[in-house]
Structure formats: structure tokens, C-alpha cells
CSV table of C-alpha atoms in Angstrom, one decimal:
chain,number,residue,atom,x,y,z
A,1,MET,CA,12.5,-18.7,-27.0
A,2,SER,CA,10.7,-16.4,-25.4
A,3,VAL,CA,11.2,-12.2,-25.2
A,4,LEU,CA,12.5,-13.2,-21.4
A,5,GLU,CA,14.7,-15.8,-22.1
A,6,THR,CA,16.5,-13.7,-24.9
A,7,TYR,CA,16.9,-10.6,-23.1
A,8,GLY,CA,16.8,-12.1,-19.1
A,9,PHE,CA,20.6,-13.0,-18.9
A,10,VAL,CA,21.7,-9.2,-20.5
A,11,VAL,CA,24.1,-8.1,-18.1
A,12,PRO,CA,25.0,-4.8,-18.9
A,13,GLY,CA,28.3,-3.3,-17.8
A,14,GLU,CA,28.9,-0.7,-14.9
A,15,GLU,CA,29.1,2.3,-17.2
A,16,ASP,CA,25.2,1.4,-18.2
A,17,GLN,CA,24.3,0.8,-14.6
A,18,ASP,CA,25.6,4.3,-13.7
A,19,ALA,CA,24.1,5.9,-17.2
A,20,VAL,CA,20.9,5.1,-16.2
A,21,ARG,CA,21.0,6.1,-12.7
A,22,HIS,CA,22.2,9.2,-13.4
A,23,LEU,CA,19.9,10.0,-16.3
A,24,ILE,CA,16.7,8.9,-13.6
A,25,ALA,CA,18.3,11.4,-11.3
A,26,THR,CA,19.1,14.4,-13.4
A,27,GLY,CA,16.6,17.0,-12.6
A,28,GLU,CA,16.8,20.4,-13.8
A,29,SER,CA,19.4,21.6,-15.4
A,30,ALA,CA,22.2,23.5,-14.0
A,31,THR,CA,22.7,26.0,-16.6
A,32,SER,CA,20.7,28.9,-18.0
A,33,THR,CA,21.4,31.5,-20.7
A,34,GLY,CA,17.5,32.8,-19.8
A,35,PRO,CA,16.6,36.1,-18.5
A,36,GLY,CA,16.3,34.5,-15.0
A,37,SER,CA,20.4,33.2,-15.2
A,38,ALA,CA,23.3,35.1,-14.3
A,39,GLN,CA,24.4,35.6,-17.7
A,40,GLY,CA,20.7,36.8,-18.2
A,41,ALA,CA,21.0,39.3,-15.9
A,42,ALA,CA,23.7,40.9,-17.1
A,43,LEU,CA,22.4,40.9,-20.4
A,44,LEU,CA,19.2,42.6,-19.2
A,45,LEU,CA,21.0,45.5,-17.2
A,46,LEU,CA,23.1,46.0,-20.4
A,47,ALA,CA,19.9,46.1,-22.6
A,48,GLY,CA,17.8,48.6,-19.6
A,49,ALA,CA,20.4,51.0,-20.0
A,50,VAL,CA,20.9,51.3,-23.6
A,51,LEU,CA,17.0,51.9,-23.7
A,52,LEU,CA,17.4,54.2,-20.9
A,53,SER,CA,20.2,56.3,-22.4
A,54,ALA,CA,18.4,56.5,-25.5
A,55,ASP,CA,16.0,59.0,-24.2
A,56,PRO,CA,12.3,58.4,-24.1
A,57,ARG,CA,9.9,60.8,-25.6
A,58,LYS,CA,8.8,64.2,-23.6
A,59,ASP,CA,6.0,62.8,-20.9
A,60,GLU,CA,5.9,59.6,-21.6
A,61,PRO,CA,6.7,57.1,-18.5
A,62,VAL,CA,9.9,55.6,-19.3
A,63,GLU,CA,8.2,52.2,-18.4
A,64,ASP,CA,6.2,52.8,-20.9
A,65,ALA,CA,8.6,53.7,-23.5
A,66,TYR,CA,9.3,51.5,-26.8
A,67,VAL,CA,6.2,49.5,-26.7
A,68,GLY,CA,6.5,48.7,-23.0
A,69,MET,CA,9.7,47.0,-23.7
A,70,VAL,CA,11.2,48.3,-20.2
A,71,GLN,CA,8.1,46.5,-18.1
A,72,ASN,CA,8.8,43.3,-20.3
A,73,LEU,CA,12.2,43.3,-19.1
A,74,ALA,CA,11.9,44.6,-15.6
A,75,CYS,CA,9.3,41.4,-15.7
A,76,ALA,CA,11.9,39.1,-16.8
A,77,ALA,CA,14.6,40.2,-14.5
A,78,ALA,CA,12.1,39.9,-11.2
A,79,PHE,CA,12.0,35.9,-12.0
B,1,MET,CA,20.1,11.8,-4.9
B,2,SER,CA,20.0,15.2,-7.1
B,3,ILE,CA,22.3,15.4,-10.1
B,4,ASN,CA,21.8,18.6,-12.3
B,5,HIS,CA,23.1,18.0,-15.5
B,6,GLU,CA,21.9,17.8,-18.9
B,7,THR,CA,22.1,14.6,-20.3
B,8,VAL,CA,24.6,11.9,-19.9
B,9,SER,CA,26.7,11.2,-23.5
B,10,GLY,CA,26.5,7.9,-24.8
B,11,ALA,CA,24.1,5.0,-26.1
B,12,VAL,CA,21.9,4.9,-23.1
B,13,ASP,CA,20.8,8.6,-23.4
B,14,SER,CA,20.8,8.4,-27.3
B,15,ALA,CA,18.3,4.8,-26.7
B,16,ALA,CA,16.2,6.9,-24.6
B,17,GLN,CA,16.0,9.6,-26.7
B,18,ALA,CA,15.3,7.0,-29.9
B,19,LEU,CA,12.8,5.0,-27.5
B,20,ALA,CA,10.7,8.7,-26.8
B,21,ASP,CA,10.4,9.5,-30.2
B,22,GLU,CA,8.7,6.2,-31.1
B,23,LEU,CA,6.7,7.3,-28.1
B,24,VAL,CA,5.8,10.3,-29.2
B,25,ALA,CA,4.6,9.0,-32.8
B,26,ALA,CA,2.4,6.0,-31.0
B,27,ILE,CA,0.7,8.6,-28.9
B,28,SER,CA,0.1,11.1,-31.1
B,29,GLY,CA,-1.3,8.8,-33.8
B,30,THR,CA,1.3,8.7,-36.5
B,31,ALA,CA,2.4,5.4,-36.2
B,32,ARG,CA,-0.3,3.1,-36.9
B,33,SER,CA,1.2,0.1,-34.3
B,34,PHE,CA,3.8,0.0,-31.6
B,35,SER,CA,5.3,-2.7,-30.2
B,36,LEU,CA,8.1,-2.6,-27.9
B,37,HIS,CA,9.9,-5.7,-28.3
B,38,ARG,CA,9.9,-5.4,-32.4
B,39,LYS,CA,11.9,-1.8,-31.4
B,40,VAL,CA,14.1,-3.9,-29.4
B,41,ALA,CA,14.9,-6.5,-31.6
B,42,GLN,CA,15.6,-3.9,-34.1
B,43,GLN,CA,18.4,-2.8,-32.3
B,44,ASP,CA,22.1,-4.2,-32.6
B,45,GLU,CA,22.5,-3.4,-28.6
B,46,PRO,CA,20.3,-5.1,-26.3
B,47,VAL,CA,21.9,-3.6,-23.5
B,48,PRO,CA,21.0,0.4,-24.1
B,49,ALA,CA,17.3,-0.8,-25.3
B,50,LEU,CA,16.7,-2.3,-22.2
B,51,ALA,CA,18.2,0.7,-20.1
B,52,ALA,CA,16.3,3.0,-22.1
B,53,ILE,CA,13.3,1.0,-20.6
B,54,ARG,CA,14.4,1.5,-17.2
B,55,VAL,CA,15.1,5.5,-17.9
B,56,LEU,CA,11.8,6.3,-19.3
B,57,GLY,CA,10.1,4.1,-16.5
B,58,ALA,CA,6.5,4.0,-16.5
B,59,ASP,CA,6.1,6.1,-19.7
B,60,VAL,CA,7.0,3.3,-21.8
B,61,LEU,CA,3.6,1.9,-21.1
B,62,SER,CA,1.8,4.9,-22.2
B,63,ALA,CA,1.2,4.3,-25.6
B,64,TYR,CA,-1.0,1.2,-24.1
B,65,LEU,CA,-2.5,3.1,-21.6
B,66,LEU,CA,-3.4,6.2,-23.5
B,67,ALA,CA,-3.2,5.5,-26.9
B,68,GLY,CA,-4.9,2.2,-27.0
B,69,HIS,CA,-2.3,0.0,-28.5
B,70,ALA,CA,-2.8,-3.6,-27.7
B,71,PHE,CA,-0.3,-5.0,-25.0
B,72,PRO,CA,1.4,-8.2,-25.7
B,73,THR,CA,3.0,-10.6,-23.6
B,74,ALA,CA,6.3,-10.1,-25.4
B,75,ASP,CA,6.5,-6.3,-24.4
B,76,ALA,CA,5.7,-7.2,-20.8
B,77,GLU,CA,8.0,-9.6,-20.6
B,78,LEU,CA,10.5,-7.3,-22.0
B,79,VAL,CA,10.0,-4.5,-19.0
B,80,HIS,CA,10.7,-7.6,-16.9
B,81,ALA,CA,14.1,-8.4,-18.3
B,82,ALA,CA,14.9,-4.5,-18.1
B,83,VAL,CA,14.0,-4.5,-14.7
B,84,GLY,CA,16.3,-7.6,-14.0
B,85,ALA,CA,19.1,-6.0,-16.0
B,86,PHE,CA,19.2,-2.7,-14.4
B,87,PRO,CA,18.1,-3.1,-10.6
B,88,ALA,CA,17.1,-0.5,-8.2
B,89,PRO,CA,20.0,0.4,-6.1
B,90,PRO,CA,19.7,-0.9,-1.9
B,91,GLY,CA,17.2,1.0,-0.1
B,92,THR,CA,20.7,2.8,1.4
B,93,ALA,CA,21.3,4.5,-1.6
B,94,PRO,CA,20.6,8.3,-1.7
B,95,ASP,CA,18.5,7.9,-4.8
B,96,ALA,CA,16.8,4.6,-3.3
B,97,ALA,CA,13.4,6.7,-2.6
B,98,LEU,CA,13.0,8.2,-6.1
B,99,TRP,CA,13.6,4.6,-7.5
B,100,ALA,CA,11.1,3.6,-5.3
B,101,LEU,CA,8.4,6.1,-6.4
B,102,ARG,CA,9.1,5.4,-10.0
B,103,ASP,CA,9.2,1.6,-9.4
B,104,GLN,CA,5.9,1.9,-7.5
B,105,ALA,CA,4.3,4.1,-10.6
B,106,LEU,CA,6.0,1.2,-13.1
B,107,THR,CA,4.1,-1.4,-10.7
B,108,ALA,CA,0.4,0.5,-10.7
B,109,ALA,CA,1.0,1.2,-14.6
B,110,LEU,CA,1.6,-2.9,-15.3
B,111,ALA,CA,-1.4,-3.9,-13.1
B,112,GLU,CA,-3.7,-1.2,-15.3
B,113,LEU,CA,-2.3,-3.4,-18.5
B,114,GLY,CA,-3.3,-6.6,-16.5
B,115,VAL,CA,0.2,-7.4,-15.5
B,116,VAL,CA,1.2,-8.2,-11.7
B,117,ALA,CA,4.6,-7.3,-11.3
B,118,ALA,CA,5.0,-7.8,-7.4
B,119,GLY,CA,7.9,-10.2,-7.0
B,120,TRP,CA,10.1,-9.3,-10.0
B,121,PRO,CA,13.7,-8.9,-9.2
B,122,GLY,CA,15.1,-5.7,-9.2
B,123,LEU,CA,12.3,-3.7,-8.4
B,124,ALA,CA,12.7,-1.1,-6.0
B,125,GLY,CA,11.0,-1.8,-2.6
B,126,THR,CA,7.9,0.0,-1.3
B,127,ALA,CA,8.5,4.0,-1.1
B,128,ALA,CA,8.2,6.3,2.0
B,129,GLU,CA,6.0,9.0,2.1
B,130,PRO,CA,7.9,11.9,0.4
B,131,THR,CA,8.7,14.9,2.6
B,132,GLU,CA,6.7,17.8,0.9
B,133,ALA,CA,9.2,20.7,0.1
B,134,PRO,CA,7.7,24.1,1.4
B,135,HIS,CA,9.0,26.3,-1.1
B,136,TRP,CA,8.1,26.4,-4.8
B,137,ALA,CA,11.4,26.1,-6.4
B,138,ALA,CA,12.5,23.0,-4.3
B,139,TRP,CA,9.1,21.2,-4.9
B,140,SER,CA,8.8,21.7,-8.3
B,141,ALA,CA,12.3,20.5,-8.8
B,142,GLU,CA,11.2,17.2,-7.2
B,143,LEU,CA,8.5,17.1,-9.2
B,144,VAL,CA,10.7,17.3,-12.5
B,145,ARG,CA,12.5,14.3,-11.3
B,146,CYS,CA,9.0,12.2,-10.7
B,147,SER,CA,8.0,13.3,-14.1
B,148,SER,CA,7.0,9.4,-14.7
B,149,LEU,CA,4.7,9.3,-11.9
B,150,ALA,CA,2.0,11.8,-13.8
B,151,LEU,CA,0.0,9.3,-15.6
B,152,PRO,CA,-3.9,9.4,-15.4
B,153,PRO,CA,-4.0,6.2,-13.9
B,154,LEU,CA,-1.9,6.5,-11.3
B,155,ALA,CA,-2.9,8.1,-8.2
B,156,SER,CA,0.3,9.2,-5.7
B,157,PRO,CA,0.6,11.9,-2.8
B,158,LEU,CA,2.8,13.7,-5.5
B,159,ARG,CA,-0.2,14.2,-8.2
B,160,GLU,CA,-2.6,15.2,-4.7
B,161,GLN,CA,0.1,18.0,-4.1
B,162,ALA,CA,0.2,19.1,-7.8
B,163,ARG,CA,-3.3,19.1,-7.6
B,164,ARG,CA,-3.5,21.5,-4.5
B,165,ARG,CA,-0.6,23.6,-5.5
B,166,ARG,CA,-1.2,24.9,-8.7
B,167,LEU,CA,0.3,28.4,-8.1
B,168,ASP,CA,3.7,26.6,-7.2
B,169,LEU,CA,3.6,24.4,-10.2
B,170,MET,CA,3.0,27.2,-12.5
B,171,ARG,CA,6.0,29.0,-11.3
B,172,GLY,CA,8.2,26.6,-11.7
B,173,VAL,CA,6.9,25.9,-15.3
B,174,SER,CA,7.7,29.8,-15.5
B,175,ARG,CA,11.2,29.5,-13.8
B,176,ALA,CA,12.1,26.7,-16.1
B,177,LEU,CA,10.9,28.6,-19.4
B,178,LEU,CA,12.9,31.9,-18.2
B,179,ARG,CA,15.9,29.8,-17.6
B,180,ARG,CA,15.1,28.0,-21.0
B,181,ASP,CA,15.4,24.4,-19.7
B,182,TYR,CA,12.8,23.1,-21.5
B,183,PRO,CA,13.1,19.1,-20.5
B,184,SER,CA,12.0,20.6,-16.9
B,185,ALA,CA,9.2,22.7,-18.1
B,186,ALA,CA,7.9,20.2,-20.2
B,187,LYS,CA,7.8,17.8,-16.8
B,188,LEU,CA,6.1,20.7,-14.7
B,189,ALA,CA,3.7,21.4,-17.8
B,190,ARG,CA,2.8,17.6,-17.9
B,191,TRP,CA,2.0,17.7,-14.2
B,192,LEU,CA,0.0,20.7,-14.6
B,193,ALA,CA,-1.8,19.1,-17.6
B,194,LEU,CA,-2.8,16.0,-15.8
B,195,ASP,CA,-5.6,17.2,-13.4
B,196,GLU,CA,-6.3,20.1,-15.7
B,197,ARG,CA,-9.9,19.5,-15.9
B,198,GLN,CA,-10.6,20.2,-12.4
B,199,ALA,CA,-8.2,23.1,-11.8
B,200,CYS,CA,-8.1,25.1,-15.9
B,201,GLU,CA,-4.5,27.0,-16.2
B,202,PRO,CA,-4.9,29.2,-19.2
B,203,LEU,CA,-1.3,29.6,-19.5
B,204,LEU,CA,-0.8,25.9,-20.3
B,205,ALA,CA,-2.0,25.7,-24.1
B,206,PRO,CA,0.6,28.5,-24.8
B,207,VAL,CA,3.5,27.0,-22.8
B,208,LEU,CA,2.9,23.6,-24.6
B,209,GLU,CA,3.1,25.4,-28.2
B,210,HIS,CA,6.0,27.2,-27.0
B,211,LEU,CA,7.7,23.8,-25.9
B,212,GLU,CA,6.7,21.9,-29.0
B,213,PHE,CA,8.5,24.9,-31.0
B,214,LEU,CA,11.5,25.1,-28.8
B,215,ALA,CA,12.2,21.4,-28.8
B,216,ALA,CA,11.9,19.9,-31.5
B,217,ASP,CA,15.2,18.5,-31.7
B,218,GLN,CA,14.7,16.9,-28.2
B,219,PRO,CA,12.8,13.7,-28.0
B,220,ARG,CA,12.3,13.3,-24.3
B,221,THR,CA,11.0,16.5,-23.9
B,222,LYS,CA,8.6,16.4,-27.2
B,223,LEU,CA,7.4,13.1,-25.0
B,224,ASP,CA,6.6,15.2,-22.0
B,225,VAL,CA,4.9,17.6,-24.0
B,226,ALA,CA,2.8,15.0,-26.4
B,227,LEU,CA,1.9,13.2,-22.8
B,228,ALA,CA,0.5,16.4,-21.7
B,229,ARG,CA,-1.5,16.8,-24.9
B,230,ARG,CA,-2.9,13.9,-24.8
B,231,PHE,CA,-4.1,14.1,-21.2
B,232,VAL,CA,-5.9,17.8,-21.8
B,233,LEU,CA,-7.8,16.1,-24.4
B,234,ALA,CA,-8.7,13.0,-22.9
B,235,GLY,CA,-9.9,15.5,-19.7
B,236,ALA,CA,-11.8,17.5,-22.7
B,237,GLU,CA,-13.5,14.6,-24.0
B,238,SER,CA,-14.5,13.2,-20.5
């Protein structure tokens, strides 16, 4: 018996058909916990506030402080 | 149709992930041989196994197209059975255009392997020319859904667009990585890798390394990364 004869009469249930259509239509994730997300943005603001309130060294531009971490956070927030 | 969810639970998703894992091994060269019908014969339930073939689309043929595995008639028959068991939705359905593009890719990939699939029951009708979204975010989201078209032997309008809009593609990859949406990032990185030889992207290598590390437990994402690696390697060798 050929493979087509073996599997040619398989009748999937409606649930399986729906699952296939759903998986095929799935696009990008609706949720995000990254820095670009709403949750991530809140964390970024918090982290930024903590860093700024920690008072960078005298005469040092704030964006260069803490090994450029503020710059990195700003770039991440921009995305 | 556009659905924004990670995955659906259940046997179909598990079967698709398991098949993707097998394909990763076959493409990466860690598996000596690969045979679709033998894998399916090992399953207790044929329905999820056939569904997995339909979900992965032309990607199920990647081991034969890219890694030199022999494509037996039985495997072609299995793809035929999967198409028949899970037919494309009617042309009026909201996801009909997406299915048409995917089935066009499947038919072209089968033709590359010497199989004429035209007329198989269950295949979607001819696809209309897809509308190109002007904004990079909407456009890259469309490429995510059509990632199975990103295979070296296949030509498509989307591939032309991906070749032309490299910056938009890289923006899409960056956005997906920042959102920690690794499946989407891997699919877009795959598009980026497809014609990398013609338009070199220096950020591609670190993106792939990043994804390999972060998506080690996601077989379908690993498959996209393995394919991207394969495209880059093939481009460097040619």
C-alpha cells in the first residue's frame, strides 16, 4: 500500500483544521516584555530615574555616565 | 487574516515543533538521513503529523533542497496527502491570499525536486500580486507570515521587495528583538540572509548568534535560524 493510499483518507477534525489555519496565520507576537513594549518602557523610565538621581560625576555629561548606560537606555527607548 | 498570538496549544503545534526539530538536525548535518514518511510512520496519530507538514509548508522540503537529502516518492506522496487532508480555505476567506502564496511556494519547491503538484486537490488557487505595505513595520509583519517563501530556489515579489528594502528589513529584525518576539526576529533574519551575498548585512551574524542562544527551546525558531545560516553559507561558497 502506497503512502498516499495509507494517509489519503485521513479526515481531520474541525479543531485540527482550525489549528492549522491559526498557526499559518500567526504573525508577530501580540505581547512584548522587551524595552520597546509598554511594560519595558515603564521599566526604562524607572531605571533612567534611578540612574539620574544617583548624581553622575562632576563635569561628566549625563549621557556618558555609568559607562554609557544612559545612552543605551535612551536608544532602546527610541525604538 | 492576521492573528497575533504566540501559538495555539495542542497536538498540531507540538507536531509542527517536533518536525521542525527534525529538520534542524537534517539541515545542520547532525542527522545522517532524513525521511518525512518514516518520521510520520513513527507517530501514533497521523492527523497532527500531516497537519505539521501543512503548517511548515515549503519548509518541509528544505532538507532535500538545501542539504542534499534524497527525496523519495513516498515523501512526495505524504506531502500530497497532507495537502488533501488540510485543503486551502476558499478564495473568499480572509486568509486565502496568504495560503495562495504559501501553496505557490510549495508547488515551486516540489517542482525543483521534480514533482509536478499542479492539480493536487487542496492546493490554493493562484495568488494575486500582494500589495506592498509602505510602512516598514506593517511590511515586515507581512514577511513574518510569509517566511516559508524565503527559500533560495524560489522567486517571488516578496523576495524582490526584501532585496530592495534592506533597511526596513533590519528595522523589523531590531523591533522584533527589542520586543523579545524571537520567532518573528528569526523569520525576518531568514529573509535578510536569503540574498545576503548581494546585499551584505553586518548585523546579521550577531543577530543569528543572539537568536540561537535565546531560542534554544523553540524548534520552529531554531529552524528559521538554521535556514538563515544555511543561506549565508551557500552564498559564501558560491
